[in-house]
Amino acid sequence: MRPRILVRNGAVALSALTLAAATACGGSSAPEPGTAAAPGRSGFTPPKLDAPKSLGAGEGQVNLVHWAGYAEDGTNDPKVDWVTPFEKATGCQVNSKTAGTSDEMVNLMKTGEYDAVSASGDASLRLIASGTVAPVNTSLIPNYAGVFEGLKNKAWNSVGGVAYGVPHGRGANLLMWRTDTVKPAPDSWSVVFAPASPYAGKITAYDSPIYIADAALYLMATKPDLGIKNPYALDDGQFQAAVDLLKQQRKLVGEYWSDYTKEVQAFKSGDSVVGTTWQVIANVAKADKAPVEVTLPKEGATGWSDTWMVAAAAKHPNCAYKWMDWIISPKANAQVAEYFGEAPANSASCELTADPKHCETFHATDETYFSKVWFWTTPIAQCLDGRTDVKCKDYSEWTRAWTEIKG
Amino acid sequence: MNLSRPARVALWTALAAGLGVVYVPLLIVLLNSFNADRTFGWPPTGFTVRWWEAAWNSAGVREALWTSVQAGVGATAIALVLGTMVAFAIQRYAFFGRNTVSLLIVLPIALPGIVTGIALNNAFRTVLEPFGVGLGLFTVIVGHATFCVVTVYNNMLARLGRLGASVEEASADLGADTFTTFRLVTFPMVRSALLAGGLLSFALSFDEIIVTTFTAGAGVRTLPLWIFENLFRPNQAPVVNVVAAALIILSVVPIYLAQRLSGGGAGTR
Amino acid sequence: MDQGLDRDQGLIPAAGVPAPAAPAVSPPHGKEPTLNTTATAGRAPRRRLAAFLHRHAGVRLSLLLSAPMLWLGVAYLGALAALFVTAFWSTDTFTGDLVKEFTWANFQDLFTGEVYRTIALRSVGVAAAVTLIDLVIAFPMAFAMAKLASPRAQRWLVIAVLTPLWASYLVKAYAWRIMLSSDGVLGWGYGLTATVLTLSYLWLPYMILPIYAGLERLPGSLLEAAGDLGARGWRTFRTVVWPLTFPAAVAGSVFTFSLSLGDYIAVKIVGGKSQLIGNVVYDNIGAANNLPFAAAVATVPVMIMLVYLTAVRRTGALENL
């Protein structure tokens, strides 16, 4: 579960802090999720750092900073282990450090003690901008070729077409409902936002300020005159509209969910019958015989994606490259994707998952599916959609609004 | 006690009912540790021992348990020393600011954990980080000790109040110096109070999550933090029930021993 | 406090150690305590130190207070003060760094936002309800334990009350979630009531133990005397038991009140869509990295607790915690 990132610290994972998105292109009237273009902004020039041209022998060890569950070495469950095989294969011993928040990740990386990090979108651009991480020469990572095109060179893992890391995996925030109570099957977020919803009191929503983006996404489709181009770039009026929608939604909400166990339980007991979810939650609920179904509604959805990056001052760069290659290798990427409950980054992983239908379930190969997903990006005052004439609401304002929404 | 029979019956009933309420949720935890359902849905869908096996094989649980024990022992040791010192000062001396000092001891436990947590987090990061000392087990121990002092202090204060100073004076009259008096006279008499205070302090530290969240370094995982993380991982949530159930059973041993050693005074504070 | 220095066994039995007044004090285990009167030459410095300390009460006091005051008075209070200084700063929206310039903005937001008032009042209400419920449940339990049970049973009862403290807080909160869910044992659903119930359950032992200790200290003879003088159960309770155990009950209430006031986890598990003041603090620091505003919000529970502590200090409760 996209856990740490959202559950513990909320640090809302996500892409593009600051200066996000210097890739100048797009910005057309029909915005494409994930491109997060920022036309007219050219302020973000990362420090000049060179990616290595070639790799040497491994240094014998590598120090990683990562989210819990990304580098399992069998200590939590002997059957879940892709670190030990890596150590055996490469001779690089892994010293791993779990970070609780994106801020912690950034701070740990700045100490210079670590070689690689599984950065979320909000950490990644900060790391790039401060010169903490270096560009990655993807030609030195053989498995990079297998990574889905939809994950390469995105706003949260590259600058100006230069890759700063390798994508780890991805997932969308879907709509889940109980098939025995919610009829007909919904295909729109309106089922959780419409004031006259017959499911009032049994609707659930994700408990984080970033959920405001879900409302913005819905408004993007239903109230085009608000002019929302990117659900993470909201000016005063757009933001107010989203907040108002959520305040009205609160009357319908039974409970907000923040962790996976809580939501599965609520859907199984029928305390919640419809609301946002992650694919893995739906799978667990179904496995435990709850009558639920999920869909990616017609308005699209929000989602998340992380990136492995290498420190500019890495003491063990060769082992770090070997790790990045390993974690997106078909086998290891399949393992981590299944353990974590996400779509793998490597297309060849799909044949290696223990559950042969894993990729199908998580829509890993479905680029049309992910083209409808707006990956989490930290909202900042500089509008991420490229507007320069207005100021957008930053994440601390989103947080306060969230307090107000919950009342 | 000259209580009427109905009053006695009522009180016993209240006690029994109260304990019943205390133990029913724990019973559910125990049942759920055998529940085949992955998110412990109710009623249990089937019987399984796989969570117990998983817990037994989990190095993560053992590491977290060990971290928690270290943190608890460290914090309790500090609390014993500091708490005893203040209790002596407050109980045996009259001085300006005595009331303020006694209030200060209570403050860390009386202020909400999140306030203590973010205050310490902020202080550690500003003060320690320039010296290259990051958050780690050490900072957890410091954080826990801060609010554990009060339990030792209160036990000691009550005990010293009951003892009075006459015994120590007698010891001095017999020629024992300050240190000898403490070792041979005062300490044996306050030992059970120390034990009681220490036990409670350890228990407080052992189940603390809020202050720990803010003072633990990235790699430091106490048991509550481990539980917090694992409640939210697929296939790991039920293991958490096993750990809790096992802890309840295991905890009887140290508590009972402490009770024996302290002759019944432990647990009271 | 340095008992470790002296390794010699003394010669004179401590004949003067009287039996302690309180029944709870155990006799020293093992051999009789002895006093050391054999001052050997090698320990002269220690002797001199002891003699010095004996003569100078002020020095003794300063030594006793030094470490605790450095820890709590300087380090802890310093940390709190530093936190509240940041409440007057702000965060740079661009870099996320602290801007160390004085501003009232955080407090302005806090006091003008109606939502914060509502949340603060709700939190106090929850904390008060939890305290009251725990008091009502804990008192008869503690009374039966302290005054009706045999000494042997008392030991087991104390164990029975202490044991749940070892089961993780989170696991217990989840157990309540399971019981309260609509197909659970209770099936009452989630919300503020569920939060109050769960918190009452979680903090109950912290109320029972101080009251039990207070009642245990209450001499049985006093109750008998009240009875001999003709007081019935209720009257004895009202005029004798309650006034004497009141400080202990207040001590317990400091625990239940402050623990409830600062909680943000249980309410996430069983609170449905409600939030308490702890959630607001946590969301601002944990998610938004806005320490200044979080610090400003944190002043609210701190002020409430300071008022509470000042109010109860006269009762002598703080020495019963």
Short mmCIF file of N, CA and C in Angstrom, two decimals, chain A residues 78-164:
data_model
loop_
_atom_site.label_atom_id
_atom_site.label_comp_id
_atom_site.label_asym_id
_atom_site.label_seq_id
_atom_site.Cartn_x
_atom_site.Cartn_y
_atom_site.Cartn_z
N PRO A 78 10.26 -14.70 5.75
CA PRO A 78 11.37 -15.35 5.04
C PRO A 78 11.08 -15.58 3.56
N LYS A 79 9.80 -15.62 3.21
CA LYS A 79 9.47 -15.87 1.81
C LYS A 79 9.54 -14.60 0.96
N VAL A 80 9.60 -13.47 1.62
CA VAL A 80 9.64 -12.20 0.89
C VAL A 80 11.06 -11.67 0.95
N ASP A 81 11.83 -11.92 -0.08
CA ASP A 81 13.24 -11.58 -0.04
C ASP A 81 13.79 -11.42 -1.45
N TRP A 82 14.08 -10.18 -1.83
CA TRP A 82 14.77 -9.98 -3.10
C TRP A 82 16.10 -9.26 -2.89
N VAL A 83 16.45 -9.06 -1.61
CA VAL A 83 17.72 -8.41 -1.32
C VAL A 83 18.85 -9.45 -1.25
N THR A 84 18.58 -10.57 -0.57
CA THR A 84 19.61 -11.60 -0.45
C THR A 84 20.08 -12.11 -1.83
N PRO A 85 19.17 -12.42 -2.75
CA PRO A 85 19.63 -12.85 -4.07
C PRO A 85 20.49 -11.77 -4.76
N PHE A 86 20.14 -10.51 -4.54
CA PHE A 86 20.93 -9.41 -5.11
C PHE A 86 22.35 -9.44 -4.54
N GLU A 87 22.44 -9.61 -3.23
CA GLU A 87 23.75 -9.63 -2.58
C GLU A 87 24.59 -10.79 -3.12
N LYS A 88 23.94 -11.93 -3.28
CA LYS A 88 24.66 -13.10 -3.79
C LYS A 88 25.12 -12.87 -5.22
N ALA A 89 24.24 -12.28 -6.02
CA ALA A 89 24.54 -12.13 -7.44
C ALA A 89 25.61 -11.07 -7.70
N THR A 90 25.61 -10.00 -6.91
CA THR A 90 26.49 -8.88 -7.24
C THR A 90 27.65 -8.69 -6.26
N GLY A 91 27.57 -9.33 -5.10
CA GLY A 91 28.59 -9.11 -4.08
C GLY A 91 28.44 -7.76 -3.40
N CYS A 92 27.36 -7.05 -3.68
CA CYS A 92 27.10 -5.78 -3.01
C CYS A 92 26.21 -6.03 -1.81
N GLN A 93 26.74 -5.79 -0.63
CA GLN A 93 25.92 -5.98 0.56
C GLN A 93 25.01 -4.77 0.74
N VAL A 94 23.73 -5.02 1.02
CA VAL A 94 22.77 -3.92 1.12
C VAL A 94 22.62 -3.47 2.56
N ASN A 95 22.88 -2.18 2.82
CA ASN A 95 22.57 -1.60 4.12
C ASN A 95 21.37 -0.70 3.89
N SER A 96 20.21 -1.12 4.40
CA SER A 96 19.03 -0.36 4.04
C SER A 96 18.48 0.42 5.20
N LYS A 97 17.90 1.52 4.89
CA LYS A 97 17.32 2.41 5.89
C LYS A 97 15.93 2.79 5.43
N THR A 98 14.93 2.46 6.24
CA THR A 98 13.56 2.81 5.89
C THR A 98 13.30 4.25 6.32
N ALA A 99 12.76 5.04 5.44
CA ALA A 99 12.42 6.41 5.81
C ALA A 99 10.92 6.50 6.03
N GLY A 100 10.53 7.34 6.96
CA GLY A 100 9.11 7.47 7.26
C GLY A 100 8.43 8.53 6.41
N THR A 101 9.17 9.54 6.01
CA THR A 101 8.55 10.62 5.27
C THR A 101 9.46 11.05 4.13
N SER A 102 8.88 11.80 3.23
CA SER A 102 9.68 12.33 2.13
C SER A 102 10.73 13.30 2.66
N ASP A 103 10.37 14.07 3.67
CA ASP A 103 11.34 15.00 4.25
C ASP A 103 12.53 14.26 4.82
N GLU A 104 12.22 13.16 5.49
CA GLU A 104 13.28 12.35 6.07
C GLU A 104 14.18 11.81 4.97
N MET A 105 13.57 11.41 3.88
CA MET A 105 14.36 10.91 2.75
C MET A 105 15.33 11.97 2.25
N VAL A 106 14.80 13.16 2.07
CA VAL A 106 15.64 14.25 1.57
C VAL A 106 16.78 14.52 2.55
N ASN A 107 16.45 14.57 3.83
CA ASN A 107 17.48 14.85 4.83
C ASN A 107 18.53 13.75 4.88
N LEU A 108 18.07 12.51 4.82
CA LEU A 108 19.02 11.40 4.86
C LEU A 108 19.94 11.45 3.64
N MET A 109 19.38 11.76 2.49
CA MET A 109 20.21 11.80 1.28
C MET A 109 21.23 12.94 1.37
N LYS A 110 20.83 14.03 2.02
CA LYS A 110 21.74 15.17 2.11
C LYS A 110 22.93 14.89 3.03
N THR A 111 22.82 13.87 3.88
CA THR A 111 23.96 13.56 4.73
C THR A 111 25.12 12.99 3.91
N GLY A 112 24.83 12.55 2.69
CA GLY A 112 25.89 12.00 1.85
C GLY A 112 26.27 10.57 2.20
N GLU A 113 25.53 9.97 3.12
CA GLU A 113 25.87 8.62 3.56
C GLU A 113 25.27 7.55 2.63
N TYR A 114 24.32 7.97 1.83
CA TYR A 114 23.55 6.98 1.09
C TYR A 114 23.78 7.08 -0.41
N ASP A 115 23.63 5.94 -1.05
CA ASP A 115 23.93 5.87 -2.48
C ASP A 115 22.70 5.98 -3.36
N ALA A 116 21.58 5.43 -2.88
CA ALA A 116 20.39 5.44 -3.73
C ALA A 116 19.15 5.60 -2.85
N VAL A 117 18.07 6.09 -3.46
CA VAL A 117 16.85 6.39 -2.73
C VAL A 117 15.63 6.10 -3.60
N SER A 118 14.57 5.61 -2.95
CA SER A 118 13.32 5.38 -3.69
C SER A 118 12.43 6.59 -3.50
N ALA A 119 12.72 7.66 -4.22
CA ALA A 119 12.07 8.94 -3.96
C ALA A 119 10.69 9.03 -4.57
N SER A 120 9.78 9.61 -3.80
CA SER A 120 8.46 9.91 -4.33
C SER A 120 8.53 11.26 -5.03
N GLY A 121 7.46 11.57 -5.74
CA GLY A 121 7.47 12.76 -6.56
C GLY A 121 7.83 14.05 -5.86
N ASP A 122 7.40 14.21 -4.63
CA ASP A 122 7.69 15.48 -3.97
C ASP A 122 9.14 15.57 -3.53
N ALA A 123 9.76 14.41 -3.29
CA ALA A 123 11.16 14.43 -2.90
C ALA A 123 12.05 14.51 -4.13
N SER A 124 11.63 13.87 -5.20
CA SER A 124 12.53 13.71 -6.34
C SER A 124 13.01 15.03 -6.93
N LEU A 125 12.09 15.97 -7.12
CA LEU A 125 12.53 17.21 -7.74
C LEU A 125 13.35 18.07 -6.79
N ARG A 126 13.07 17.95 -5.50
CA ARG A 126 13.90 18.67 -4.54
C ARG A 126 15.32 18.15 -4.58
N LEU A 127 15.42 16.82 -4.69
CA LEU A 127 16.75 16.20 -4.73
C LEU A 127 17.49 16.60 -6.00
N ILE A 128 16.75 16.69 -7.08
CA ILE A 128 17.38 17.07 -8.35
C ILE A 128 17.84 18.53 -8.27
N ALA A 129 16.93 19.39 -7.80
CA ALA A 129 17.22 20.82 -7.77
C ALA A 129 18.42 21.13 -6.88
N SER A 130 18.56 20.40 -5.78
CA SER A 130 19.65 20.69 -4.86
C SER A 130 20.95 20.00 -5.26
N GLY A 131 20.91 19.25 -6.34
CA GLY A 131 22.13 18.58 -6.79
C GLY A 131 22.50 17.38 -5.94
N THR A 132 21.56 16.90 -5.14
CA THR A 132 21.83 15.74 -4.29
C THR A 132 21.88 14.45 -5.11
N VAL A 133 21.06 14.40 -6.13
CA VAL A 133 21.08 13.22 -6.98
C VAL A 133 21.55 13.60 -8.38
N ALA A 134 22.14 12.64 -9.04
CA ALA A 134 22.74 12.89 -10.36
C ALA A 134 21.85 12.31 -11.46
N PRO A 135 22.02 12.80 -12.67
CA PRO A 135 21.32 12.17 -13.79
C PRO A 135 21.74 10.71 -13.88
N VAL A 136 20.87 9.92 -14.43
CA VAL A 136 21.17 8.49 -14.53
C VAL A 136 21.40 8.13 -16.00
N ASN A 137 22.50 7.48 -16.25
CA ASN A 137 22.77 7.00 -17.61
C ASN A 137 22.03 5.68 -17.80
N THR A 138 20.87 5.80 -18.38
CA THR A 138 20.00 4.62 -18.44
C THR A 138 20.57 3.52 -19.33
N SER A 139 21.54 3.88 -20.17
CA SER A 139 22.10 2.83 -21.03
C SER A 139 22.97 1.87 -20.23
N LEU A 140 23.33 2.28 -19.00
CA LEU A 140 24.11 1.38 -18.14
C LEU A 140 23.21 0.46 -17.33
N ILE A 141 21.91 0.64 -17.51
CA ILE A 141 20.95 -0.17 -16.77
C ILE A 141 20.18 -1.02 -17.77
N PRO A 142 20.66 -2.22 -18.03
CA PRO A 142 20.08 -3.04 -19.10
C PRO A 142 18.56 -3.21 -18.95
N ASN A 143 18.10 -3.36 -17.71
CA ASN A 143 16.68 -3.62 -17.53
C ASN A 143 15.80 -2.41 -17.80
N TYR A 144 16.43 -1.22 -17.95
CA TYR A 144 15.63 -0.02 -18.19
C TYR A 144 14.86 -0.15 -19.50
N ALA A 145 15.43 -0.90 -20.42
CA ALA A 145 14.76 -1.08 -21.71
C ALA A 145 13.38 -1.70 -21.54
N GLY A 146 13.23 -2.51 -20.48
CA GLY A 146 11.95 -3.19 -20.28
C GLY A 146 10.90 -2.35 -19.59
N VAL A 147 11.29 -1.15 -19.13
CA VAL A 147 10.34 -0.31 -18.39
C VAL A 147 9.28 0.25 -19.33
N PHE A 148 8.05 0.30 -18.84
CA PHE A 148 6.95 0.83 -19.64
C PHE A 148 7.25 2.26 -20.08
N GLU A 149 6.95 2.55 -21.34
CA GLU A 149 7.20 3.90 -21.86
C GLU A 149 6.43 4.94 -21.06
N GLY A 150 5.25 4.55 -20.58
CA GLY A 150 4.40 5.49 -19.84
C GLY A 150 5.01 5.96 -18.54
N LEU A 151 6.12 5.36 -18.13
CA LEU A 151 6.75 5.77 -16.87
C LEU A 151 8.07 6.50 -17.10
N LYS A 152 8.53 6.51 -18.33
CA LYS A 152 9.84 7.11 -18.60
C LYS A 152 9.73 8.60 -18.85
N ASN A 153 10.74 9.33 -18.38
CA ASN A 153 10.84 10.76 -18.65
C ASN A 153 9.58 11.53 -18.31
N LYS A 154 9.11 11.35 -17.08
CA LYS A 154 7.94 12.08 -16.64
C LYS A 154 8.38 13.26 -15.78
N ALA A 155 7.42 14.09 -15.46
CA ALA A 155 7.73 15.33 -14.73
C ALA A 155 8.41 15.06 -13.39
N TRP A 156 8.12 13.90 -12.80
CA TRP A 156 8.66 13.66 -11.47
C TRP A 156 9.96 12.85 -11.49
N ASN A 157 10.41 12.41 -12.67
CA ASN A 157 11.66 11.65 -12.68
C ASN A 157 12.66 12.10 -13.73
N SER A 158 12.42 13.25 -14.32
CA SER A 158 13.35 13.73 -15.33
C SER A 158 13.26 15.25 -15.42
N VAL A 159 14.29 15.85 -15.97
CA VAL A 159 14.26 17.28 -16.23
C VAL A 159 14.77 17.49 -17.65
N GLY A 160 14.00 18.17 -18.43
CA GLY A 160 14.41 18.47 -19.80
C GLY A 160 14.81 17.24 -20.59
N GLY A 161 14.08 16.16 -20.37
CA GLY A 161 14.36 14.96 -21.13
C GLY A 161 15.52 14.13 -20.60
N VAL A 162 16.17 14.61 -19.53
CA VAL A 162 17.26 13.84 -18.95
C VAL A 162 16.72 13.03 -17.77
N ALA A 163 16.91 11.72 -17.80
CA ALA A 163 16.39 10.87 -16.74
C ALA A 163 17.21 11.02 -15.47
N TYR A 164 16.54 11.09 -14.34
CA TYR A 164 17.21 11.18 -13.04
C TYR A 164 16.94 9.95 -12.19
#
